[in-house]
């Protein structure tokens, strides 16, 4: 069974052609600290460094300190900028983006569906 580093290397190897298309991308991500978002963020960061893609990622998060305590390497990646806020009411950053990934969701549906949407 692979470890995290080996898994990321395998993902980058298999997706290299697609990841190359993100060269010089400026990506805005919501949900980047959740389970799927962490893997997405880790994969893009790994590809960014391994393939010299010059990608910059801005991630909206409700609790950067908690994320940084659990995933310090990702939290300190120089290609990532963090914005504190909630997807429902954050201040939109002034910089422009080439891509947006909206992955923020409450995966445990305890709220009414419209609120979750």
Short mmCIF file of N, CA and C in Angstrom, two decimals:
data_model
loop_
_atom_site.label_atom_id
_atom_site.label_comp_id
_atom_site.label_asym_id
_atom_site.label_seq_id
_atom_site.Cartn_x
_atom_site.Cartn_y
_atom_site.Cartn_z
N UNK A 1 0.85 -1.18 0.00
CA UNK A 1 0.00 0.00 0.00
C UNK A 1 0.89 1.24 0.00
N UNK A 2 0.51 2.21 -0.76
CA UNK A 2 1.27 3.46 -0.87
C UNK A 2 1.11 4.33 0.37
N UNK A 3 2.09 5.17 0.63
CA UNK A 3 1.97 6.22 1.62
C UNK A 3 1.54 7.49 0.91
N UNK A 4 1.31 8.55 1.64
CA UNK A 4 0.83 9.80 1.06
C UNK A 4 1.77 10.33 -0.01
N UNK A 5 3.07 10.35 0.26
CA UNK A 5 4.01 10.87 -0.74
C UNK A 5 3.99 10.04 -2.01
N UNK A 6 3.97 8.73 -1.86
CA UNK A 6 3.93 7.86 -3.03
C UNK A 6 2.61 8.03 -3.79
N UNK A 7 1.51 8.17 -3.05
CA UNK A 7 0.21 8.39 -3.68
C UNK A 7 0.22 9.68 -4.50
N UNK A 8 0.74 10.76 -3.92
CA UNK A 8 0.78 12.04 -4.63
C UNK A 8 1.67 11.95 -5.87
N UNK A 9 2.79 11.29 -5.74
CA UNK A 9 3.67 11.12 -6.91
C UNK A 9 2.97 10.33 -8.01
N UNK A 10 2.23 9.31 -7.62
CA UNK A 10 1.51 8.49 -8.60
C UNK A 10 0.41 9.32 -9.29
N UNK A 11 -0.32 10.11 -8.51
CA UNK A 11 -1.37 10.96 -9.09
C UNK A 11 -0.76 11.94 -10.08
N UNK A 12 0.31 12.60 -9.68
CA UNK A 12 0.96 13.59 -10.55
C UNK A 12 1.49 12.91 -11.82
N UNK A 13 2.06 11.73 -11.67
CA UNK A 13 2.58 11.01 -12.84
C UNK A 13 1.46 10.67 -13.82
N UNK A 14 0.36 10.15 -13.30
CA UNK A 14 -0.74 9.72 -14.17
C UNK A 14 -1.52 10.90 -14.75
N UNK A 15 -1.53 12.03 -14.05
CA UNK A 15 -2.31 13.19 -14.50
C UNK A 15 -1.44 14.30 -15.07
N UNK A 16 -0.19 14.00 -15.37
CA UNK A 16 0.76 15.03 -15.80
C UNK A 16 0.27 15.85 -16.98
N UNK A 17 -0.31 15.22 -17.98
CA UNK A 17 -0.78 15.96 -19.15
C UNK A 17 -1.87 16.96 -18.78
N UNK A 18 -2.79 16.53 -17.95
CA UNK A 18 -3.86 17.43 -17.50
C UNK A 18 -3.33 18.53 -16.59
N UNK A 19 -2.45 18.16 -15.67
CA UNK A 19 -1.88 19.15 -14.75
C UNK A 19 -1.04 20.19 -15.49
N UNK A 20 -0.38 19.79 -16.56
CA UNK A 20 0.42 20.72 -17.35
C UNK A 20 -0.45 21.86 -17.90
N UNK A 21 -1.70 21.57 -18.16
CA UNK A 21 -2.62 22.59 -18.68
C UNK A 21 -2.91 23.68 -17.65
N UNK A 22 -2.57 23.44 -16.40
CA UNK A 22 -2.77 24.44 -15.34
C UNK A 22 -1.55 25.36 -15.18
N UNK A 23 -0.57 25.23 -16.03
CA UNK A 23 0.62 26.08 -15.94
C UNK A 23 0.22 27.55 -15.88
N UNK A 24 0.77 28.25 -14.90
CA UNK A 24 0.54 29.68 -14.65
C UNK A 24 -0.89 30.01 -14.21
N UNK A 25 -1.64 29.00 -13.83
CA UNK A 25 -3.02 29.21 -13.38
C UNK A 25 -3.03 29.96 -12.05
N UNK A 26 -4.09 30.71 -11.86
CA UNK A 26 -4.39 31.39 -10.61
C UNK A 26 -5.74 30.84 -10.18
N UNK A 27 -5.71 29.96 -9.16
CA UNK A 27 -6.89 29.16 -8.80
C UNK A 27 -7.45 29.63 -7.46
N UNK A 28 -8.76 29.85 -7.42
CA UNK A 28 -9.46 30.16 -6.18
C UNK A 28 -10.22 28.90 -5.75
N UNK A 29 -10.04 28.48 -4.49
CA UNK A 29 -10.64 27.23 -4.01
C UNK A 29 -11.44 27.48 -2.74
N UNK A 30 -12.68 26.99 -2.74
CA UNK A 30 -13.43 26.89 -1.49
C UNK A 30 -13.48 25.40 -1.16
N UNK A 31 -13.48 25.08 0.10
CA UNK A 31 -13.50 23.67 0.49
C UNK A 31 -12.14 23.01 0.39
N UNK A 32 -11.09 23.79 0.34
CA UNK A 32 -9.75 23.25 0.17
C UNK A 32 -9.16 22.60 1.41
N UNK A 33 -9.85 22.70 2.54
CA UNK A 33 -9.32 22.09 3.76
C UNK A 33 -10.12 20.86 4.18
N UNK A 34 -11.14 20.50 3.43
CA UNK A 34 -11.90 19.27 3.69
C UNK A 34 -11.15 18.07 3.15
N UNK A 35 -11.73 16.91 3.30
CA UNK A 35 -11.05 15.68 2.89
C UNK A 35 -10.66 15.70 1.41
N UNK A 36 -11.60 15.92 0.54
CA UNK A 36 -11.31 15.93 -0.89
C UNK A 36 -10.48 17.15 -1.25
N UNK A 37 -10.80 18.29 -0.67
CA UNK A 37 -10.06 19.51 -0.93
C UNK A 37 -8.59 19.41 -0.56
N UNK A 38 -8.28 18.74 0.54
CA UNK A 38 -6.88 18.55 0.95
C UNK A 38 -6.12 17.75 -0.09
N UNK A 39 -6.74 16.69 -0.60
CA UNK A 39 -6.07 15.89 -1.63
C UNK A 39 -5.89 16.69 -2.91
N UNK A 40 -6.89 17.46 -3.28
CA UNK A 40 -6.79 18.32 -4.46
C UNK A 40 -5.66 19.33 -4.28
N UNK A 41 -5.65 19.99 -3.14
CA UNK A 41 -4.63 20.99 -2.83
C UNK A 41 -3.24 20.35 -2.81
N UNK A 42 -3.11 19.22 -2.15
CA UNK A 42 -1.81 18.53 -2.07
C UNK A 42 -1.34 18.10 -3.45
N UNK A 43 -2.26 17.63 -4.28
CA UNK A 43 -1.89 17.20 -5.63
C UNK A 43 -1.42 18.37 -6.47
N UNK A 44 -2.16 19.46 -6.43
CA UNK A 44 -1.76 20.63 -7.22
C UNK A 44 -0.43 21.19 -6.72
N UNK A 45 -0.25 21.24 -5.41
CA UNK A 45 1.03 21.73 -4.87
C UNK A 45 2.18 20.82 -5.27
N UNK A 46 1.98 19.50 -5.20
CA UNK A 46 3.03 18.56 -5.59
C UNK A 46 3.36 18.74 -7.07
N UNK A 47 2.36 18.82 -7.93
CA UNK A 47 2.59 19.02 -9.36
C UNK A 47 3.25 20.36 -9.62
N UNK A 48 2.84 21.37 -8.91
CA UNK A 48 3.39 22.72 -9.07
C UNK A 48 4.89 22.70 -8.88
N UNK A 49 5.34 22.04 -7.83
CA UNK A 49 6.77 21.99 -7.54
C UNK A 49 7.52 21.00 -8.43
N UNK A 50 6.93 19.83 -8.65
CA UNK A 50 7.61 18.79 -9.44
C UNK A 50 7.71 19.17 -10.91
N UNK A 51 6.72 19.89 -11.41
CA UNK A 51 6.65 20.20 -12.83
C UNK A 51 6.94 21.67 -13.13
N UNK A 52 7.26 22.45 -12.08
CA UNK A 52 7.56 23.88 -12.24
C UNK A 52 6.46 24.59 -13.02
N UNK A 53 5.23 24.51 -12.50
CA UNK A 53 4.06 25.01 -13.22
C UNK A 53 3.70 26.47 -12.93
N UNK A 54 4.29 27.07 -11.92
CA UNK A 54 3.99 28.46 -11.55
C UNK A 54 2.49 28.67 -11.30
N UNK A 55 1.90 27.74 -10.56
CA UNK A 55 0.49 27.85 -10.17
C UNK A 55 0.43 28.59 -8.84
N UNK A 56 -0.58 29.45 -8.70
CA UNK A 56 -0.83 30.07 -7.40
C UNK A 56 -2.27 29.75 -7.01
N UNK A 57 -2.45 29.34 -5.76
CA UNK A 57 -3.76 28.92 -5.26
C UNK A 57 -4.15 29.81 -4.09
N UNK A 58 -5.37 30.31 -4.11
CA UNK A 58 -5.94 31.04 -3.00
C UNK A 58 -7.05 30.19 -2.42
N UNK A 59 -6.96 29.91 -1.12
CA UNK A 59 -7.91 29.00 -0.47
C UNK A 59 -8.69 29.76 0.61
N UNK A 60 -10.00 29.67 0.53
CA UNK A 60 -10.88 30.21 1.56
C UNK A 60 -11.04 29.17 2.65
N UNK A 61 -10.84 29.56 3.89
CA UNK A 61 -10.96 28.62 5.00
C UNK A 61 -11.61 29.28 6.20
N UNK A 62 -12.37 28.50 6.94
CA UNK A 62 -12.98 29.00 8.18
C UNK A 62 -12.06 28.88 9.37
N UNK A 63 -11.06 28.01 9.29
CA UNK A 63 -10.20 27.78 10.46
C UNK A 63 -8.78 27.41 10.02
N UNK A 64 -8.03 28.42 9.58
CA UNK A 64 -6.67 28.18 9.11
C UNK A 64 -5.79 27.59 10.21
N UNK A 65 -5.90 28.09 11.43
CA UNK A 65 -5.04 27.61 12.52
C UNK A 65 -5.20 26.11 12.75
N UNK A 66 -6.42 25.62 12.72
CA UNK A 66 -6.65 24.18 12.90
C UNK A 66 -6.04 23.40 11.74
N UNK A 67 -6.26 23.89 10.51
CA UNK A 67 -5.70 23.22 9.34
C UNK A 67 -4.18 23.22 9.42
N UNK A 68 -3.58 24.36 9.76
CA UNK A 68 -2.12 24.47 9.83
C UNK A 68 -1.53 23.55 10.90
N UNK A 69 -2.25 23.36 11.98
CA UNK A 69 -1.77 22.46 13.04
C UNK A 69 -1.76 21.00 12.56
N UNK A 70 -2.75 20.64 11.74
CA UNK A 70 -2.84 19.26 11.26
C UNK A 70 -2.03 19.01 9.99
N UNK A 71 -1.88 20.02 9.14
CA UNK A 71 -1.21 19.87 7.85
C UNK A 71 -0.22 21.02 7.62
N UNK A 72 0.82 21.10 8.45
CA UNK A 72 1.72 22.26 8.39
C UNK A 72 2.43 22.42 7.04
N UNK A 73 2.78 21.32 6.39
CA UNK A 73 3.48 21.42 5.12
C UNK A 73 2.61 22.10 4.06
N UNK A 74 1.36 21.69 3.97
CA UNK A 74 0.44 22.34 3.02
C UNK A 74 0.17 23.78 3.42
N UNK A 75 0.01 24.02 4.69
CA UNK A 75 -0.31 25.37 5.17
C UNK A 75 0.81 26.36 4.86
N UNK A 76 2.04 25.88 4.80
CA UNK A 76 3.19 26.77 4.57
C UNK A 76 3.64 26.80 3.11
N UNK A 77 2.96 26.08 2.23
CA UNK A 77 3.40 26.04 0.83
C UNK A 77 3.37 27.46 0.26
N UNK A 78 4.47 27.88 -0.35
CA UNK A 78 4.57 29.26 -0.83
C UNK A 78 3.70 29.56 -2.03
N UNK A 79 3.07 28.55 -2.63
CA UNK A 79 2.17 28.77 -3.75
C UNK A 79 0.73 29.01 -3.29
N UNK A 80 0.49 28.92 -1.98
CA UNK A 80 -0.87 29.01 -1.45
C UNK A 80 -1.02 30.26 -0.59
N UNK A 81 -2.10 30.99 -0.86
CA UNK A 81 -2.51 32.13 -0.04
C UNK A 81 -3.81 31.73 0.64
N UNK A 82 -3.94 32.09 1.90
CA UNK A 82 -5.11 31.70 2.69
C UNK A 82 -5.96 32.92 2.99
N UNK A 83 -7.27 32.77 2.86
CA UNK A 83 -8.23 33.82 3.21
C UNK A 83 -9.15 33.24 4.28
N UNK A 84 -9.24 33.94 5.40
CA UNK A 84 -10.15 33.51 6.46
C UNK A 84 -11.55 33.98 6.12
N UNK A 85 -12.51 33.08 6.23
CA UNK A 85 -13.90 33.47 5.99
C UNK A 85 -14.78 32.27 5.72
N UNK A 86 -16.05 32.53 5.60
CA UNK A 86 -17.05 31.52 5.31
C UNK A 86 -17.55 31.75 3.89
N UNK A 87 -17.82 30.68 3.18
CA UNK A 87 -18.23 30.77 1.78
C UNK A 87 -19.51 31.60 1.63
N UNK A 88 -20.29 31.71 2.68
CA UNK A 88 -21.55 32.45 2.59
C UNK A 88 -21.38 33.96 2.69
N UNK A 89 -20.24 34.44 3.21
CA UNK A 89 -20.15 35.89 3.43
C UNK A 89 -18.71 36.43 3.49
N UNK A 90 -17.81 35.92 2.68
CA UNK A 90 -16.42 36.38 2.71
C UNK A 90 -16.22 37.57 1.77
N UNK A 91 -15.15 38.30 2.01
CA UNK A 91 -14.78 39.41 1.14
C UNK A 91 -13.99 38.86 -0.04
N UNK A 92 -14.50 39.06 -1.24
CA UNK A 92 -13.85 38.54 -2.45
C UNK A 92 -12.49 39.19 -2.61
N UNK A 93 -11.44 38.42 -2.87
CA UNK A 93 -10.10 38.99 -3.04
C UNK A 93 -10.02 39.87 -4.28
N UNK A 94 -9.13 40.84 -4.23
CA UNK A 94 -9.01 41.79 -5.34
C UNK A 94 -8.27 41.22 -6.54
N UNK A 95 -7.49 40.16 -6.34
CA UNK A 95 -6.74 39.58 -7.46
C UNK A 95 -7.67 38.79 -8.38
N UNK A 96 -7.24 38.62 -9.61
CA UNK A 96 -8.02 37.86 -10.58
C UNK A 96 -7.64 36.39 -10.57
N UNK A 97 -8.52 35.56 -11.07
CA UNK A 97 -8.30 34.12 -11.09
C UNK A 97 -8.61 33.56 -12.47
N UNK A 98 -7.86 32.55 -12.86
CA UNK A 98 -8.13 31.87 -14.12
C UNK A 98 -9.08 30.68 -13.92
N UNK A 99 -9.13 30.17 -12.71
CA UNK A 99 -9.96 29.01 -12.38
C UNK A 99 -10.58 29.19 -11.00
N UNK A 100 -11.76 28.63 -10.81
CA UNK A 100 -12.39 28.59 -9.49
C UNK A 100 -12.90 27.18 -9.24
N UNK A 101 -12.61 26.68 -8.06
CA UNK A 101 -13.10 25.36 -7.66
C UNK A 101 -13.93 25.56 -6.40
N UNK A 102 -15.23 25.35 -6.54
CA UNK A 102 -16.12 25.51 -5.39
C UNK A 102 -16.41 24.13 -4.82
N UNK A 103 -15.68 23.80 -3.76
CA UNK A 103 -15.83 22.50 -3.15
C UNK A 103 -16.34 22.58 -1.73
N UNK A 104 -16.73 23.76 -1.30
CA UNK A 104 -17.20 23.91 0.08
C UNK A 104 -18.60 23.34 0.23
N UNK A 105 -18.74 22.47 1.18
CA UNK A 105 -20.04 21.91 1.50
C UNK A 105 -19.98 21.29 2.88
N UNK A 106 -21.10 21.24 3.51
CA UNK A 106 -21.21 20.54 4.78
C UNK A 106 -21.58 19.11 4.45
N UNK A 107 -20.61 18.21 4.50
CA UNK A 107 -20.85 16.84 4.05
C UNK A 107 -21.78 16.06 4.98
N UNK A 108 -21.92 16.51 6.20
CA UNK A 108 -22.87 15.89 7.10
C UNK A 108 -24.11 16.76 7.08
N UNK A 109 -25.14 16.31 6.37
CA UNK A 109 -26.33 17.13 6.15
C UNK A 109 -27.20 17.19 7.40
N UNK A 110 -26.91 18.17 8.23
CA UNK A 110 -27.74 18.38 9.42
C UNK A 110 -28.59 19.63 9.27
N UNK A 111 -28.38 20.34 8.18
CA UNK A 111 -29.10 21.57 7.91
C UNK A 111 -30.13 21.31 6.80
N UNK A 112 -31.09 22.22 6.67
CA UNK A 112 -32.03 22.10 5.55
C UNK A 112 -31.28 22.14 4.22
N UNK A 113 -31.71 21.38 3.22
CA UNK A 113 -31.01 21.32 1.94
C UNK A 113 -30.75 22.69 1.32
N UNK A 114 -31.69 23.61 1.39
CA UNK A 114 -31.49 24.93 0.79
C UNK A 114 -30.35 25.68 1.46
N UNK A 115 -30.23 25.53 2.76
CA UNK A 115 -29.13 26.19 3.49
C UNK A 115 -27.79 25.60 3.07
N UNK A 116 -27.73 24.29 2.92
CA UNK A 116 -26.51 23.62 2.49
C UNK A 116 -26.14 24.05 1.09
N UNK A 117 -27.15 24.17 0.22
CA UNK A 117 -26.91 24.59 -1.17
C UNK A 117 -26.32 25.98 -1.18
#
